[in-house]
mmCIF file of C-alpha atoms in Angstrom:
data_model
loop_
_atom_site.group_PDB
_atom_site.id
_atom_site.type_symbol
_atom_site.label_atom_id
_atom_site.label_comp_id
_atom_site.label_asym_id
_atom_site.label_seq_id
_atom_site.Cartn_x
_atom_site.Cartn_y
_atom_site.Cartn_z
ATOM 1 C CA MET T 1 124.964 156.088 -94.515
ATOM 2 C CA LYS T 2 123.857 157.971 -97.242
ATOM 3 C CA LYS T 3 127.034 158.905 -98.668
ATOM 4 C CA LEU T 4 128.389 155.386 -98.654
ATOM 5 C CA PHE T 5 125.907 153.939 -100.717
ATOM 6 C CA TRP T 6 126.382 156.946 -103.504
ATOM 7 C CA GLN T 7 129.620 156.089 -103.441
ATOM 8 C CA ALA T 8 129.203 152.030 -103.438
ATOM 9 C CA ASN T 9 126.031 153.239 -106.044
ATOM 10 C CA LEU T 10 128.702 155.357 -108.238
ATOM 11 C CA THR T 11 131.670 153.223 -108.048
ATOM 12 C CA ALA T 12 129.632 149.479 -109.440
ATOM 13 C CA ALA T 13 127.817 151.547 -112.189
ATOM 14 C CA ALA T 14 131.582 152.932 -113.431
ATOM 15 C CA VAL T 15 133.059 149.611 -113.513
ATOM 16 C CA ALA T 16 129.822 148.009 -114.894
ATOM 17 C CA ILE T 17 130.149 150.671 -117.797
ATOM 18 C CA ALA T 18 133.605 150.539 -118.020
ATOM 19 C CA LEU T 19 133.391 145.797 -118.537
ATOM 20 C CA PHE T 20 130.595 147.394 -120.783
ATOM 21 C CA GLY T 21 132.734 149.504 -123.094
ATOM 22 C CA LEU T 22 135.614 147.161 -123.331
ATOM 23 C CA MET T 23 133.378 144.286 -124.082
ATOM 24 C CA ALA T 24 131.369 145.475 -126.974
ATOM 25 C CA GLY T 25 133.758 148.011 -128.114
ATOM 26 C CA VAL T 26 137.523 146.424 -128.088
ATOM 27 C CA LEU T 27 136.151 142.870 -128.101
ATOM 28 C CA ARG T 28 133.285 143.275 -130.341
ATOM 29 C CA TRP T 29 130.920 141.418 -128.209
ATOM 30 C CA ASN T 30 127.303 141.229 -128.813
ATOM 31 C CA LEU T 31 125.138 144.634 -127.427
ATOM 32 C CA ILE T 32 122.507 143.073 -125.595
ATOM 33 C CA GLY T 33 125.185 139.619 -123.678
ATOM 34 C CA ALA T 34 127.877 142.755 -123.117
ATOM 35 C CA PHE T 35 125.001 144.578 -121.391
ATOM 36 C CA LEU T 36 123.420 141.569 -119.338
ATOM 37 C CA LEU T 37 126.623 140.913 -118.186
ATOM 38 C CA ALA T 38 127.355 144.498 -117.230
ATOM 39 C CA ALA T 39 123.920 144.653 -115.680
ATOM 40 C CA GLY T 40 124.206 141.735 -113.658
ATOM 41 C CA ILE T 41 128.257 143.276 -112.700
ATOM 42 C CA PHE T 42 126.668 146.383 -111.375
ATOM 43 C CA LEU T 43 124.166 144.478 -109.346
ATOM 44 C CA GLY T 44 126.489 142.121 -107.502
ATOM 45 C CA LEU T 45 128.989 145.027 -106.831
ATOM 46 C CA ALA T 46 126.196 147.224 -105.558
ATOM 47 C CA VAL T 47 125.064 144.367 -103.340
ATOM 48 C CA LEU T 48 128.452 143.434 -102.180
ATOM 49 C CA LEU T 49 129.624 147.172 -101.635
ATOM 50 C CA ASN T 50 127.064 148.573 -100.021
ATOM 51 C CA PRO T 51 126.718 149.642 -96.421
ATOM 52 C CA HIS T 52 124.478 146.790 -94.814
ATOM 53 C CA ASP T 53 122.448 147.474 -91.201
ATOM 54 C CA ARG T 54 124.050 145.913 -88.539
ATOM 55 C CA LEU T 55 122.487 143.734 -85.595
ATOM 56 C CA SER T 56 126.115 142.291 -84.137
ATOM 57 C CA PRO T 57 128.486 144.575 -82.357
ATOM 58 C CA GLN T 58 131.190 145.657 -83.881
ATOM 59 C CA GLU T 59 134.976 146.424 -81.788
ATOM 60 C CA GLY T 60 134.908 150.292 -81.761
ATOM 61 C CA GLU T 61 131.323 151.081 -82.625
ATOM 62 C CA GLY T 62 129.933 154.024 -79.909
ATOM 63 C CA PRO T 63 127.031 152.730 -78.647
ATOM 64 C CA SER T 64 125.070 149.680 -78.510
ATOM 65 C CA PRO T 65 124.143 148.312 -82.469
ATOM 66 C CA PHE T 66 120.336 147.516 -80.304
ATOM 67 C CA GLU T 67 120.084 151.265 -79.482
ATOM 68 C CA GLY T 68 118.056 152.023 -82.899
ATOM 69 C CA LEU T 69 115.921 148.897 -81.858
ATOM 70 C CA GLU T 70 115.310 150.254 -78.744
ATOM 71 C CA GLN T 71 114.277 153.052 -80.105
ATOM 72 C CA LYS T 72 112.324 151.937 -83.152
ATOM 73 C CA LEU T 73 110.600 149.817 -80.751
ATOM 74 C CA GLU T 74 109.250 152.822 -77.684
ATOM 75 C CA ARG T 75 108.209 154.856 -80.900
ATOM 76 C CA PHE T 76 105.819 152.325 -82.237
ATOM 77 C CA GLN T 77 104.391 151.195 -78.696
ATOM 78 C CA VAL T 78 103.595 154.859 -78.412
ATOM 79 C CA SER T 79 101.937 155.026 -81.641
ATOM 80 C CA ALA T 80 99.928 151.481 -80.709
ATOM 81 C CA LEU T 81 98.977 152.720 -77.106
ATOM 82 C CA GLN T 82 97.067 155.670 -78.826
ATOM 83 C CA CYS T 83 94.942 153.879 -80.777
ATOM 84 C CA SER T 84 91.291 154.144 -79.624
ATOM 85 C CA ASP T 85 90.765 150.262 -80.991
ATOM 86 C CA LEU T 86 91.419 147.591 -78.222
ATOM 87 C CA ARG T 87 92.252 145.135 -80.906
ATOM 88 C CA LEU T 88 94.890 146.684 -82.340
ATOM 89 C CA ARG T 89 95.710 148.004 -78.565
ATOM 90 C CA ASP T 90 96.262 145.089 -78.232
ATOM 91 C CA ALA T 91 98.118 143.398 -80.574
ATOM 92 C CA GLY T 92 100.193 146.404 -80.705
ATOM 93 C CA ARG T 93 101.350 145.617 -76.984
ATOM 94 C CA SER T 94 101.689 141.724 -78.361
ATOM 95 C CA LEU T 95 103.942 142.828 -80.997
ATOM 96 C CA TYR T 96 105.724 145.023 -78.211
ATOM 97 C CA ASN T 97 106.212 142.085 -75.571
ATOM 98 C CA SER T 98 107.727 139.418 -78.446
ATOM 99 C CA ALA T 99 110.286 141.611 -80.523
ATOM 100 C CA ARG T 100 111.486 143.366 -76.710
ATOM 101 C CA SER T 101 111.551 139.603 -75.808
ATOM 102 C CA VAL T 102 114.158 138.990 -78.743
ATOM 103 C CA LEU T 103 115.626 142.151 -77.852
ATOM 104 C CA ASP T 104 116.070 141.371 -74.322
ATOM 105 C CA TYR T 105 117.854 137.983 -75.956
ATOM 106 C CA LEU T 106 120.087 139.435 -77.681
ATOM 107 C CA GLN T 107 121.286 141.703 -75.555
ATOM 108 C CA ALA T 108 122.224 139.186 -73.001
ATOM 109 C CA VAL T 109 123.641 137.208 -75.923
ATOM 110 C CA PRO T 110 125.142 139.269 -78.644
ATOM 111 C CA GLU T 111 127.357 136.766 -80.398
ATOM 112 C CA LYS T 112 123.985 135.191 -81.802
ATOM 113 C CA ALA T 113 122.517 138.539 -83.709
ATOM 114 C CA ALA T 114 124.003 137.756 -86.548
ATOM 115 C CA MET T 115 121.242 134.622 -86.472
ATOM 116 C CA VAL T 116 118.294 137.650 -86.457
ATOM 117 C CA GLN T 117 116.599 138.842 -89.801
ATOM 118 C CA GLN T 118 116.488 142.368 -90.124
ATOM 119 C CA ALA T 119 113.049 142.300 -92.145
ATOM 120 C CA PRO T 120 111.238 142.462 -88.913
ATOM 121 C CA TRP T 121 112.195 145.197 -87.807
ATOM 122 C CA GLN T 122 112.259 146.632 -91.190
ATOM 123 C CA GLY T 123 108.996 146.116 -91.119
ATOM 124 C CA LEU T 124 108.300 148.050 -87.832
ATOM 125 C CA ALA T 125 110.011 151.103 -88.966
ATOM 126 C CA GLY T 126 106.972 150.296 -91.826
ATOM 127 C CA LEU T 127 104.048 149.515 -88.881
ATOM 128 C CA GLU T 128 104.826 152.568 -87.346
ATOM 129 C CA ALA T 129 104.467 155.029 -90.284
ATOM 130 C CA LEU T 130 101.308 152.949 -90.896
ATOM 131 C CA THR T 131 99.824 153.263 -87.873
ATOM 132 C CA ALA T 132 100.826 156.989 -87.425
ATOM 133 C CA GLN T 133 98.300 157.243 -90.578
ATOM 134 C CA TYR T 134 95.565 155.123 -88.766
ATOM 135 C CA LEU T 135 95.674 157.572 -85.350
ATOM 136 C CA LYS T 136 94.847 160.607 -88.092
ATOM 137 C CA ARG T 137 92.077 158.709 -89.348
ATOM 138 C CA GLU T 138 90.615 155.945 -87.205
ATOM 139 C CA SER T 139 87.647 156.149 -88.594
ATOM 140 C CA ASP T 140 89.182 153.970 -92.156
ATOM 141 C CA GLU T 141 88.480 150.832 -91.335
ATOM 142 C CA GLU T 142 90.476 149.424 -93.984
ATOM 143 C CA LEU T 143 93.544 150.855 -93.094
ATOM 144 C CA GLY T 144 92.819 149.396 -89.346
ATOM 145 C CA ALA T 145 92.455 146.235 -90.811
ATOM 146 C CA ALA T 146 95.908 146.171 -92.547
ATOM 147 C CA VAL T 147 97.399 147.907 -89.560
ATOM 148 C CA LEU T 148 96.271 144.562 -87.634
ATOM 149 C CA LYS T 149 97.127 142.406 -90.316
ATOM 150 C CA MET T 150 100.561 144.154 -89.929
ATOM 151 C CA THR T 151 101.160 144.030 -86.191
ATOM 152 C CA ALA T 152 100.104 139.819 -86.343
ATOM 153 C CA GLU T 153 102.440 139.321 -88.756
ATOM 154 C CA LEU T 154 105.236 141.146 -87.315
ATOM 155 C CA ASP T 155 104.543 139.714 -84.039
ATOM 156 C CA ARG T 156 104.417 135.721 -85.475
ATOM 157 C CA ALA T 157 107.947 136.974 -87.298
ATOM 158 C CA PHE T 158 109.353 138.156 -83.590
ATOM 159 C CA SER T 159 107.991 134.996 -82.294
ATOM 160 C CA GLY T 160 109.574 132.211 -84.652
ATOM 161 C CA GLN T 161 112.679 134.650 -84.179
ATOM 162 C CA LEU T 162 112.572 134.165 -80.626
ATOM 163 C CA GLU T 163 112.041 130.322 -80.993
ATOM 164 C CA ARG T 164 114.624 129.540 -83.801
ATOM 165 C CA LEU T 165 117.515 131.929 -81.056
ATOM 166 C CA LEU T 166 116.354 130.076 -77.875
ATOM 167 C CA GLN T 167 116.840 126.455 -79.893
ATOM 168 C CA THR T 168 120.165 126.663 -81.012
ATOM 169 C CA THR T 169 122.389 125.845 -78.471
ATOM 170 C CA GLU T 170 125.737 125.432 -77.755
ATOM 171 C CA PRO T 171 126.842 121.519 -78.715
ATOM 172 C CA SER T 172 126.951 119.400 -75.830
ATOM 173 C CA THR T 173 130.502 118.596 -74.036
ATOM 174 C CA GLU T 174 128.864 115.303 -72.976
ATOM 175 C CA GLU T 175 130.552 112.388 -74.066
ATOM 176 C CA PRO T 176 128.524 110.436 -76.891
ATOM 177 C CA HIS T 177 126.694 106.996 -75.857
ATOM 178 C CA THR T 178 127.951 104.586 -78.049
ATOM 179 C CA PRO T 179 126.509 101.336 -77.884
ATOM 180 C CA CYS T 180 128.939 97.806 -76.239
ATOM 181 C CA ARG T 181 129.755 95.540 -78.780
ATOM 182 C CA ALA T 182 128.904 91.618 -78.006
ATOM 183 C CA GLN T 183 132.359 89.675 -77.881
ATOM 184 C CA GLY T 184 132.668 86.878 -79.735
#
């Protein structure tokens, strides 16, 4: 994955540098304008060419695309249950249940995986690291408050994702009701 990342960025940089040289050197554009356009092209290509994490299953892929998410979730649960603060443990349990519900729904209806935002899942890894720091220094109330706040925010995010997934239903196959017109 990192190799693809570097290849994509080097390709984007090479194209941007070549275009900058063409615009500034050959076409005699203003240096600032040529630089800004080249920077914009670099950023656009870097975003387009970089591989992105996918939740939706792809043909030919080996293990389940949800496997990494399950592992993140299980690691978080283990670290959250080690907290001696009952508020953190309860908040961690609530977050685990919310995220587990989203994951279970996606495994049952994998075609809706594209609707899921990556941010909460990426935040889960950050929260796991923050929780690990807190476990080393449980007397740090400020760090405990940060863990509690982040846990509550991610819990809301996962609950919101589940609500959005459940609200999107397939279109109805029933005939739409049309009012009768009075004949005159």
